[in-house]
Amino acid sequence: MSHRAILTELQKPLPKRIIARLKCAAPADAWNIWCNHLSRRKKILPLSRLLPNSKCPLNWSVDLSLQRDETIAFIETLTDQIPADKTDETINDLLQGWSVMEDTDIFNSTDAMQCVSTAWTLPALSQSIKPDLWWSIIDRLVTVAADTLQLDVKKQPLAANLLGGELPLALAYLFPELKSTAELSHSAIDFLSEALVEMLDGEGMPEACYLPRFGPLLGCWTRCRAIMQQRKDFLWSSEAENRYLWLLTQAVRLSRSDGGFAFGPSDHSESDRSLLLTAVKYFGSKSDLKAAKKLVGQKTSKSGRKIEISAAYHSDWSAIGVLRSKFHSRSRKLCVAYGDSQNRIELSQGSHVLFSGDVRSRTMIDNAVETLTQSKRWEAVAWESDENVDFLEIETSLDEKTKLQRSFLLSRNDHFLLLADTILCNHECSVHHQIQLPLGAGVTVDAQEETWELLLKAPKAISRILPIGLPEWKSGCRQGNLAVKRRVVNIEQSGQTRLFVPLFIDLSPKRSRSKLTWRQLSVGEQRKNVSADNAAGFRVHIAKKQWLIYRSLNRVTPRTILGQNLLCEYHVSRFLESGMTKPLIEVQ
């Protein structure tokens, strides 16, 4: 951009006296006048002052790609090595190479984050780099922001929000004195308003397909919200504002006690923790902040208000369920995402992630394999959440005659997860079903020699897996198998026509060395035992606690099990010392 072209760009709020001086000055003197103006502005705060006490807000949106380390190094070079009194050749060389890179038709999130980082550091960079390079960079950023406003958030959610939302908004905020940047504010606000409404449900939960980039997206929107806090005329729609505020509540629900978000990498948890605490501190409710602090183990005021938000949440629209015992650093949390014809789970206990990734299954009907493909969709058929349990059941069709139901029951106080697949065929056939659960990073497994029990360690014992649909003892077992291969827990079970395949996961480290046993129970109907393809019942005994589990596989009709009269499809209860049972859940 030439000196003459720059002069035509100047406008208010640049004072008239400075504009006059710039018009009369030689190019070298004009640059010094411009740099001096940028360094003296009081209303245009840098990102470090918009979001104080946060650790490098730009790192919040570094994508989980192979170029993450490269992008972080790029950001750190710009933010940590900007000298105040001399040109830094390292920065000049870095930006010189970056400024001449060819723009592509489709920007990835790495390119986008480098653009955003450069924009945020441009005011300070004016003290470090050459004038021609500085103006060529801002010219390129304006062009990129104008050309990428139509990026599809479905295909490129992070890159679209960075380039179509944050980049133009940051340029308009940082350089209101320039016509080309100031004009970007309206398009940026419109883009962000539409993106939040499109990507989040009415209570701020993102659609399941966006969960892998939840942290980077929240970081992008939080930096934008910080700009809006400073510039009251830069504000997205009231509906977008409402969804962003709800999003902060969902961020707390989706967080692990190490600060990382569900399905996020463990080595990025420190940055995610900074993002979570900063966002809820400046823009969230008091309940959001208190829940977040309790979750990451920070002290909270005992006299403060109670946490008014529920720890659990389910959204049909988002295809996400969060089953959580409470907001605490040692709490148990299961996140279930079942959109895009896939089912992903993350089970965490405190800072340990026991399982994370796709739950894969294979069903053989009369020796013919039916696998879930991309064309088959899951839908939620049941959700319950109360003081005892969180329960979610999803369903898909394997073919016209066969359904697969997958249920998740997290006990809040008894500290166990009951994960089960139910295969329902409407014709007589043999059924063989397999479930694969990917282990979380750092988790190891000890298998027992004589029983099917698995012990999970990280590095101390933290959980036990009981395949209660199989006999406790391995010897003589012909109807299934439980094994670990390539860090995947694999359960197999066989039966006839209708099959219930349950996994009882004990989430109490204190019980990890306690004696246990489980038994399959007889289920009675009209004084006769029913077959295994009509109903299944189990008793699990660990330490001093015992539970009763029942599942009807054909119809809801009066049945008895261990002296209990049941009229429901699904039942889980705990035995009391008196011998009576306390129901935890009954699904009709």
C-alpha positions as semicolon CSV with decimal commas, in nm:
position;residue;x (nm);y (nm);z (nm)
1;M;0,000;0,000;0,000
2;S;0,152;0,334;-0,111
3;H;0,184;0,641;0,111
4;R;-0,080;0,822;-0,096
5;A;-0,320;0,525;-0,072
6;I;-0,274;0,516;0,304
7;L;-0,376;0,880;0,336
8;T;-0,709;0,810;0,163
9;E;-0,779;0,536;0,419
10;L;-0,761;0,761;0,727
11;Q;-1,077;0,863;0,911
12;K;-1,215;0,933;1,256
13;P;-1,148;0,851;1,538
14;L;-0,800;0,951;1,419
15;P;-0,775;1,318;1,533
16;K;-0,780;1,583;1,259
17;R;-0,450;1,725;1,374
18;I;-0,279;1,388;1,325
19;I;-0,440;1,345;0,982
20;A;-0,309;1,690;0,886
21;R;0,042;1,604;1,006
22;L;0,038;1,277;0,814
23;K;-0,062;1,449;0,491
24;C;0,227;1,695;0,520
25;A;0,492;1,451;0,639
26;A;0,741;1,256;0,435
27;P;0,680;0,877;0,422
28;A;0,941;0,799;0,691
29;D;0,811;1,070;0,923
30;A;0,449;0,968;0,856
31;W;0,529;0,614;0,967
32;N;0,675;0,740;1,294
33;I;0,366;0,957;1,354
34;W;0,139;0,655;1,288
35;C;0,337;0,425;1,518
36;N;0,338;0,686;1,793
37;H;-0,041;0,719;1,762
38;L;-0,091;0,341;1,786
39;S;0,120;0,321;2,102
40;R;-0,069;0,604;2,275
41;R;-0,428;0,489;2,223
42;K;-0,618;0,431;2,547
43;K;-0,949;0,288;2,429
44;I;-0,804;0,020;2,201
45;L;-0,681;-0,238;2,450
46;P;-0,459;-0,531;2,349
47;L;-0,587;-0,883;2,398
48;S;-0,382;-0,925;2,716
49;R;-0,581;-0,641;2,876
50;L;-0,918;-0,741;2,730
51;L;-0,876;-1,082;2,895
52;P;-0,631;-1,020;3,184
53;N;-0,480;-1,299;3,391
54;S;-0,537;-1,553;3,113
55;K;-0,252;-1,754;2,966
56;C;-0,205;-1,669;2,597
57;P;-0,568;-1,642;2,475
58;L;-0,451;-1,693;2,116
59;N;-0,343;-2,050;2,196
60;W;-0,705;-2,131;2,288
61;S;-0,795;-2,180;1,922
62;V;-0,493;-2,368;1,796
63;D;-0,646;-2,655;1,603
64;L;-0,579;-3,018;1,692
65;S;-0,382;-3,079;1,374
66;L;-0,035;-3,195;1,282
67;Q;0,064;-2,829;1,253
68;R;-0,038;-2,735;1,609
69;D;0,321;-2,709;1,733
70;E;0,410;-2,495;1,432
71;T;0,115;-2,263;1,497
72;I;0,196;-2,227;1,868
73;A;0,556;-2,144;1,776
74;F;0,425;-1,884;1,530
75;I;0,209;-1,725;1,800
76;E;0,485;-1,729;2,061
77;T;0,728;-1,564;1,820
78;L;0,482;-1,279;1,766
79;T;0,373;-1,236;2,127
80;D;0,683;-1,318;2,331
81;Q;0,965;-1,170;2,127
82;I;0,837;-0,829;2,018
83;P;1,107;-0,578;2,115
84;A;1,013;-0,223;2,203
85;D;1,307;-0,037;2,058
86;K;1,447;-0,223;1,760
87;T;1,358;-0,431;1,457
88;D;1,363;-0,804;1,524
89;E;1,496;-0,984;1,217
90;T;1,338;-1,312;1,333
91;I;0,991;-1,159;1,328
92;N;1,060;-0,978;0,999
93;D;1,175;-1,298;0,832
94;L;0,879;-1,493;0,971
95;L;0,620;-1,241;0,855
96;Q;0,794;-1,173;0,525
97;G;0,761;-1,539;0,434
98;W;0,406;-1,556;0,564
99;S;0,290;-1,241;0,380
100;V;0,389;-1,372;0,037
101;M;0,223;-1,711;0,078
102;E;-0,043;-1,773;-0,181
103;D;-0,401;-1,765;-0,061
104;T;-0,591;-2,084;-0,129
105;D;-0,955;-2,129;-0,214
106;I;-1,010;-2,332;0,106
107;F;-0,838;-2,212;0,423
108;N;-0,761;-2,462;0,697
109;S;-0,769;-2,370;1,062
110;T;-0,390;-2,343;1,081
111;D;-0,384;-2,072;0,814
112;A;-0,679;-1,904;0,983
113;M;-0,519;-1,899;1,327
114;Q;-0,200;-1,750;1,188
115;C;-0,407;-1,474;1,025
116;V;-0,592;-1,400;1,349
117;S;-0,272;-1,405;1,558
118;T;-0,102;-1,165;1,320
119;A;-0,401;-0,928;1,330
120;W;-0,406;-0,918;1,713
121;T;-0,034;-0,840;1,730
122;L;-0,023;-0,581;1,450
123;P;-0,037;-0,272;1,678
124;A;0,268;-0,392;1,874
125;L;0,437;-0,518;1,556
126;S;0,444;-0,162;1,424
127;Q;0,733;-0,104;1,666
128;S;0,926;-0,400;1,530
129;I;0,887;-0,448;1,155
130;K;0,942;-0,242;0,846
131;P;0,665;-0,006;0,725
132;D;0,618;-0,168;0,384
133;L;0,586;-0,511;0,542
134;W;0,341;-0,386;0,805
135;W;0,111;-0,227;0,546
136;S;0,133;-0,527;0,314
137;I;0,026;-0,753;0,603
138;I;-0,276;-0,545;0,695
139;D;-0,370;-0,524;0,327
140;R;-0,353;-0,901;0,298
141;L;-0,558;-0,955;0,615
142;V;-0,832;-0,721;0,493
143;T;-0,845;-0,909;0,162
144;V;-0,859;-1,249;0,338
145;A;-1,135;-1,130;0,573
146;A;-1,342;-0,994;0,285
147;D;-1,295;-1,301;0,066
148;T;-1,373;-1,567;0,326
149;L;-1,696;-1,442;0,480
150;Q;-1,889;-1,714;0,298
151;L;-1,697;-2,013;0,436
152;D;-1,928;-2,301;0,528
153;V;-1,936;-2,352;0,906
154;K;-2,055;-2,711;0,855
155;K;-1,748;-2,807;0,653
156;Q;-1,490;-2,582;0,820
157;P;-1,637;-2,471;1,154
158;L;-1,320;-2,334;1,311
159;A;-1,163;-2,176;1,002
160;A;-1,497;-2,017;0,911
161;N;-1,541;-1,854;1,252
162;L;-1,180;-1,739;1,269
163;L;-1,171;-1,589;0,920
164;G;-1,533;-1,485;0,878
165;G;-1,591;-1,370;1,235
166;E;-1,292;-1,299;1,457
167;L;-1,046;-1,172;1,194
168;P;-1,268;-0,896;1,052
169;L;-1,399;-0,808;1,400
170;A;-1,047;-0,780;1,541
171;L;-0,932;-0,565;1,248
172;A;-1,233;-0,335;1,284
173;Y;-1,170;-0,305;1,658
174;L;-0,793;-0,258;1,641
175;F;-0,790;-0,013;1,349
176;P;-1,107;0,200;1,344
177;E;-0,893;0,479;1,193
178;L;-0,879;0,291;0,859
179;K;-1,183;0,278;0,631
180;S;-1,106;-0,069;0,492
181;T;-1,089;-0,231;0,837
182;A;-1,374;-0,036;0,999
183;E;-1,608;-0,146;0,721
184;L;-1,558;-0,512;0,817
185;S;-1,740;-0,483;1,151
186;H;-2,097;-0,528;1,021
187;S;-2,021;-0,838;0,815
188;A;-1,827;-0,991;1,107
189;I;-2,111;-0,933;1,354
190;D;-2,367;-1,074;1,111
191;F;-2,152;-1,381;1,049
192;L;-2,097;-1,450;1,419
193;S;-2,465;-1,398;1,501
194;E;-2,570;-1,652;1,239
195;A;-2,292;-1,899;1,330
196;L;-2,382;-1,921;1,699
197;V;-2,750;-1,972;1,621
198;E;-2,672;-2,234;1,358
199;M;-2,413;-2,429;1,556
200;L;-2,566;-2,429;1,907
201;D;-2,901;-2,545;2,040
202;G;-3,127;-2,312;2,240
203;E;-2,926;-2,382;2,557
204;G;-2,582;-2,345;2,404
205;M;-2,486;-2,708;2,338
206;P;-2,300;-2,747;2,007
207;E;-2,403;-3,006;1,754
208;A;-2,215;-3,334;1,807
209;C;-1,999;-3,290;1,496
210;Y;-1,841;-2,977;1,650
211;L;-1,729;-3,140;1,977
212;P;-1,374;-3,223;1,858
213;R;-1,321;-2,846;1,811
214;F;-1,523;-2,728;2,108
215;G;-1,232;-2,564;2,291
216;P;-1,094;-2,378;1,987
217;L;-1,444;-2,254;1,896
218;L;-1,514;-2,137;2,251
219;G;-1,180;-1,958;2,248
220;C;-1,263;-1,779;1,923
221;W;-1,608;-1,667;2,044
222;T;-1,471;-1,561;2,385
223;R;-1,212;-1,333;2,228
224;C;-1,488;-1,186;2,010
225;R;-1,707;-1,137;2,319
226;A;-1,418;-0,954;2,488
227;I;-1,410;-0,708;2,198
228;M;-1,785;-0,655;2,236
229;Q;-1,740;-0,589;2,607
230;Q;-1,505;-0,304;2,518
231;R;-1,693;-0,176;2,213
232;K;-2,062;-0,164;2,303
233;D;-2,156;-0,093;1,940
234;F;-1,995;-0,422;1,833
235;L;-2,253;-0,670;1,964
236;W;-2,396;-0,977;1,800
237;S;-2,772;-1,046;1,802
238;S;-2,960;-1,095;2,130
239;E;-3,025;-1,458;2,032
240;A;-2,654;-1,517;1,971
241;E;-2,571;-1,350;2,303
242;N;-2,816;-1,577;2,485
243;R;-2,665;-1,887;2,324
244;Y;-2,311;-1,778;2,406
245;L;-2,402;-1,732;2,773
246;W;-2,561;-2,079;2,774
247;L;-2,250;-2,209;2,596
248;L;-2,044;-2,119;2,903
249;T;-2,268;-2,341;3,116
250;Q;-2,223;-2,624;2,866
251;A;-1,847;-2,568;2,873
252;V;-1,848;-2,640;3,247
253;R;-2,055;-2,954;3,193
254;L;-1,822;-3,078;2,918
255;S;-1,504;-3,014;3,118
256;R;-1,290;-3,270;3,294
257;S;-1,131;-3,192;3,628
258;D;-0,797;-3,124;3,456
259;G;-0,971;-2,844;3,266
260;G;-0,977;-3,026;2,933
261;F;-1,298;-3,052;2,733
262;A;-1,463;-3,379;2,630
263;F;-1,280;-3,546;2,340
264;G;-1,001;-3,288;2,366
265;P;-0,635;-3,397;2,396
266;S;-0,494;-3,430;2,745
267;D;-0,177;-3,238;2,650
268;H;-0,388;-2,929;2,575
269;S;-0,577;-2,932;2,907
270;E;-0,376;-2,647;3,064
271;S;-0,479;-2,411;2,784
272;D;-0,841;-2,535;2,802
273;R;-0,843;-2,480;3,179
274;S;-0,728;-2,120;3,128
275;L;-1,001;-2,072;2,868
276;L;-1,275;-2,218;3,088
277;L;-1,191;-2,015;3,398
278;T;-1,138;-1,693;3,202
279;A;-1,461;-1,722;3,003
280;V;-1,686;-1,796;3,301
281;K;-1,512;-1,535;3,516
282;Y;-1,574;-1,246;3,278
283;F;-1,894;-1,351;3,100
284;G;-2,056;-1,642;3,285
285;S;-2,299;-1,658;3,575
286;K;-2,197;-1,696;3,939
287;S;-2,312;-2,058;3,928
288;D;-2,099;-2,122;3,619
289;L;-1,793;-1,980;3,793
290;K;-1,849;-2,169;4,117
291;A;-1,908;-2,497;3,932
292;A;-1,596;-2,445;3,721
293;K;-1,381;-2,374;4,026
294;K;-1,511;-2,679;4,213
295;L;-1,450;-2,887;3,904
296;V;-1,084;-2,794;3,868
297;G;-1,019;-2,806;4,243
298;Q;-1,005;-2,432;4,321
299;K;-1,139;-2,300;4,650
300;T;-1,482;-2,139;4,646
301;S;-1,662;-1,921;4,895
302;K;-1,861;-2,132;5,142
303;S;-2,106;-1,848;5,194
304;G;-2,172;-1,809;4,821
305;R;-2,487;-1,918;4,647
306;K;-2,548;-2,281;4,565
307;I;-2,475;-2,413;4,218
308;E;-2,805;-2,371;4,039
309;I;-2,717;-2,555;3,719
310;S;-2,764;-2,928;3,670
311;A;-2,448;-3,131;3,617
312;A;-2,620;-3,348;3,353
313;Y;-2,770;-3,247;3,020
314;H;-2,914;-3,400;2,704
315;S;-2,998;-3,242;2,370
316;D;-3,186;-3,423;2,093
317;W;-3,092;-3,146;1,852
318;S;-2,720;-3,165;1,932
319;A;-2,724;-3,547;1,967
320;I;-2,520;-3,515;2,287
321;G;-2,576;-3,646;2,637
322;V;-2,369;-3,551;2,942
323;L;-2,411;-3,792;3,234
324;R;-2,238;-3,646;3,538
325;S;-2,248;-3,720;3,911
326;K;-2,172;-3,363;4,026
327;F;-1,934;-3,070;3,982
328;H;-1,626;-3,183;4,171
329;S;-1,261;-3,256;4,095
330;R;-1,323;-3,628;4,156
331;S;-1,659;-3,651;3,982
332;R;-1,753;-3,913;3,723
333;K;-1,860;-3,796;3,378
334;L;-1,974;-3,973;3,063
335;C;-2,013;-3,771;2,745
336;V;-2,209;-3,947;2,470
337;A;-2,217;-3,808;2,115
338;Y;-2,433;-3,992;1,865
339;G;-2,464;-3,757;1,568
340;D;-2,335;-3,816;1,214
341;S;-2,428;-4,187;1,235
342;Q;-2,149;-4,245;1,485
343;N;-2,140;-4,303;1,858
344;R;-1,847;-4,159;2,051
345;I;-1,803;-4,168;2,427
346;E;-1,564;-4,025;2,681
347;L;-1,575;-4,166;3,032
348;S;-1,369;-3,976;3,286
349;Q;-1,317;-4,015;3,656
350;G;-1,151;-3,709;3,802
351;S;-0,860;-3,630;3,573
352;H;-0,841;-3,986;3,436
353;V;-1,001;-4,067;3,100
354;L;-1,099;-4,434;3,105
355;F;-1,251;-4,457;2,757
356;S;-1,247;-4,211;2,468
357;G;-1,341;-4,252;2,104
358;D;-1,580;-4,438;1,875
359;V;-1,783;-4,724;2,017
360;R;-1,774;-4,981;1,740
361;S;-2,005;-5,280;1,723
362;R;-2,066;-5,578;1,499
363;T;-2,374;-5,797;1,498
364;M;-2,403;-6,138;1,332
365;I;-2,755;-6,262;1,261
366;D;-2,751;-6,630;1,160
367;N;-2,380;-6,580;1,081
368;A;-2,446;-6,280;0,853
369;V;-2,266;-5,963;0,965
370;E;-2,463;-5,640;1,017
371;T;-2,232;-5,349;1,091
372;L;-2,329;-4,989;1,158
373;T;-2,254;-4,784;0,848
374;Q;-2,257;-4,411;0,783
375;S;-2,608;-4,433;0,639
376;K;-2,758;-4,563;0,965
377;R;-2,847;-4,298;1,221
378;W;-2,886;-4,307;1,595
379;E;-3,175;-4,142;1,773
380;A;-3,247;-4,098;2,143
381;V;-3,540;-4,301;2,277
382;A;-3,503;-4,232;2,652
383;W;-3,346;-3,975;2,884
384;E;-3,387;-3,952;3,260
385;S;-3,188;-3,754;3,513
386;D;-3,258;-3,728;3,885
387;E;-3,079;-3,742;4,220
388;N;-2,998;-4,113;4,173
389;V;-2,895;-4,167;3,812
390;D;-2,853;-4,025;3,465
391;F;-2,986;-4,256;3,195
392;L;-2,964;-4,229;2,817
393;E;-3,077;-4,482;2,557
394;I;-3,017;-4,448;2,184
395;E;-3,139;-4,670;1,902
396;T;-3,061;-4,755;1,541
397;S;-3,187;-5,010;1,288
398;L;-2,948;-5,273;1,159
399;D;-3,201;-5,390;0,901
400;E;-3,576;-5,404;0,858
401;K;-3,606;-5,681;1,117
402;T;-3,337;-5,590;1,370
403;K;-3,287;-5,299;1,608
404;L;-2,988;-5,213;1,823
405;Q;-3,047;-5,018;2,144
406;R;-2,754;-4,882;2,344
407;S;-2,809;-4,762;2,699
408;F;-2,589;-4,574;2,946
409;L;-2,675;-4,553;3,315
410;L;-2,448;-4,354;3,547
411;S;-2,521;-4,387;3,917
412;R;-2,453;-4,060;4,097
413;N;-2,401;-4,202;4,448
414;D;-2,319;-4,570;4,391
415;H;-2,034;-4,485;4,152
416;F;-2,086;-4,723;3,863
417;L;-2,168;-4,708;3,492
418;L;-2,390;-4,969;3,330
419;L;-2,333;-4,974;2,955
420;A;-2,542;-5,220;2,755
421;D;-2,633;-5,312;2,399
422;T;-2,968;-5,477;2,331
423;I;-3,028;-5,653;1,999
424;L;-3,395;-5,704;1,915
425;C;-3,490;-5,930;1,623
426;N;-3,851;-5,998;1,524
427;H;-3,778;-6,349;1,395
428;E;-3,607;-6,655;1,539
429;C;-3,235;-6,652;1,473
430;S;-2,893;-6,687;1,630
431;V;-2,730;-6,364;1,745
432;H;-2,363;-6,286;1,809
433;H;-2,275;-5,932;1,914
434;Q;-1,943;-5,754;1,965
435;I;-1,872;-5,416;2,132
436;Q;-1,537;-5,236;2,116
437;L;-1,444;-4,959;2,363
438;P;-1,121;-4,759;2,308
439;L;-0,916;-4,701;2,622
440;G;-0,812;-4,352;2,726
441;A;-0,450;-4,237;2,720
442;G;-0,244;-4,362;3,012
443;V;-0,489;-4,636;3,114
444;T;-0,361;-4,993;3,141
445;V;-0,553;-5,317;3,195
446;D;-0,493;-5,619;3,416
447;A;-0,694;-5,928;3,321
448;Q;-0,773;-6,193;3,581
449;E;-0,671;-6,552;3,512
450;E;-0,985;-6,731;3,628
451;T;-1,265;-6,472;3,603
452;W;-1,374;-6,230;3,330
453;E;-1,308;-5,924;3,545
454;L;-1,078;-5,650;3,407
455;L;-0,892;-5,402;3,630
456;L;-0,817;-5,054;3,489
457;K;-0,512;-4,869;3,625
458;A;-0,370;-4,517;3,575
459;P;-0,123;-4,610;3,727
460;K;-0,313;-4,709;4,044
461;A;-0,632;-4,913;4,025
462;I;-0,924;-4,684;3,937
463;S;-1,199;-4,905;3,793
464;R;-1,316;-5,259;3,721
465;I;-1,513;-5,394;3,426
466;L;-1,755;-5,681;3,483
467;P;-1,915;-5,849;3,177
468;I;-2,218;-5,956;3,377
469;G;-2,384;-6,113;3,071
470;L;-2,114;-6,382;3,087
471;P;-2,060;-6,625;3,375
472;E;-1,818;-6,498;3,636
473;W;-1,574;-6,785;3,577
474;K;-1,397;-6,834;3,246
475;S;-1,391;-7,214;3,261
476;G;-1,667;-7,370;3,057
477;C;-1,788;-7,038;2,913
478;R;-1,909;-7,080;2,556
479;Q;-2,138;-6,781;2,504
480;G;-1,882;-6,504;2,485
481;N;-1,546;-6,348;2,558
482;L;-1,387;-6,035;2,706
483;A;-1,038;-5,930;2,597
484;V;-0,813;-5,629;2,535
485;K;-0,627;-5,590;2,207
486;R;-0,446;-5,283;2,076
487;R;-0,586;-5,070;2,358
488;V;-0,945;-5,164;2,278
489;V;-1,170;-5,352;2,521
490;N;-1,364;-5,611;2,322
491;I;-1,675;-5,786;2,460
492;E;-1,850;-6,062;2,266
493;Q;-2,169;-6,246;2,356
494;S;-2,401;-6,493;2,182
495;G;-2,767;-6,582;2,218
496;Q;-3,094;-6,641;2,040
497;T;-3,331;-6,389;1,874
498;R;-3,295;-6,114;2,137
499;L;-2,977;-6,044;2,329
500;F;-2,879;-5,819;2,621
501;V;-2,503;-5,744;2,641
502;P;-2,427;-5,547;2,962
503;L;-2,099;-5,415;3,103
504;F;-2,096;-5,313;3,469
505;I;-1,811;-5,064;3,520
506;D;-1,731;-5,002;3,886
507;L;-1,601;-4,644;3,919
508;S;-1,501;-4,655;4,285
509;P;-1,122;-4,676;4,333
510;K;-1,185;-4,758;4,701
511;R;-1,365;-5,077;4,594
512;S;-1,097;-5,180;4,342
513;R;-0,953;-5,444;4,575
514;S;-1,279;-5,551;4,736
515;K;-1,425;-5,896;4,681
516;L;-1,692;-5,916;4,413
517;T;-1,921;-6,159;4,241
518;W;-2,205;-6,152;3,992
519;R;-2,474;-6,396;3,895
520;Q;-2,732;-6,432;3,621
521;L;-3,076;-6,469;3,776
522;S;-3,388;-6,658;3,683
523;V;-3,683;-6,441;3,578
524;G;-4,033;-6,575;3,644
525;E;-4,360;-6,514;3,460
526;Q;-4,681;-6,682;3,572
527;R;-4,476;-6,918;3,793
528;K;-4,253;-7,029;3,508
529;N;-3,899;-6,927;3,424
530;V;-3,875;-6,726;3,104
531;S;-3,604;-6,789;2,844
532;A;-3,300;-6,562;2,807
533;D;-3,437;-6,412;2,485
534;N;-3,743;-6,280;2,673
535;A;-3,583;-6,127;2,981
536;A;-3,248;-6,102;3,158
537;G;-3,168;-6,050;3,526
538;F;-2,845;-6,007;3,723
539;R;-2,713;-5,957;4,074
540;V;-2,383;-5,774;4,128
541;H;-2,214;-5,784;4,469
542;I;-1,908;-5,566;4,545
543;A;-1,783;-5,517;4,900
544;K;-2,096;-5,446;5,108
545;K;-2,310;-5,325;4,819
546;Q;-2,540;-5,527;4,595
547;W;-2,746;-5,431;4,292
548;L;-3,029;-5,590;4,098
549;I;-3,048;-5,541;3,720
550;Y;-3,341;-5,644;3,499
551;R;-3,413;-5,603;3,128
552;S;-3,725;-5,718;2,943
553;L;-3,650;-5,814;2,584
554;N;-3,994;-5,870;2,432
555;R;-4,283;-5,698;2,610
556;V;-4,364;-5,526;2,938
557;T;-4,552;-5,775;3,150
558;P;-4,557;-5,866;3,523
559;R;-4,250;-6,071;3,615
560;T;-4,063;-6,168;3,931
561;I;-3,693;-6,174;4,006
562;L;-3,539;-6,248;4,347
563;G;-3,882;-6,200;4,500
564;Q;-3,927;-5,858;4,339
565;N;-4,243;-5,799;4,132
566;L;-4,164;-5,587;3,829
567;L;-4,374;-5,433;3,554
568;C;-4,125;-5,241;3,342
569;E;-3,877;-5,271;3,057
570;Y;-3,564;-5,180;3,251
571;H;-3,496;-5,181;3,626
572;V;-3,191;-5,119;3,843
573;S;-3,203;-5,114;4,222
574;R;-2,973;-5,138;4,522
575;F;-3,025;-5,386;4,804
576;L;-3,061;-5,233;5,150
577;E;-2,937;-5,396;5,469
578;S;-3,294;-5,496;5,545
579;G;-3,306;-5,709;5,229
580;M;-3,546;-5,469;5,058
581;T;-3,443;-5,287;4,742
582;K;-3,423;-4,917;4,663
583;P;-3,503;-4,854;4,294
584;L;-3,248;-4,637;4,115
585;I;-3,441;-4,634;3,787
586;E;-3,742;-4,793;3,620
587;V;-3,806;-4,745;3,250
588;Q;-4,156;-4,838;3,145
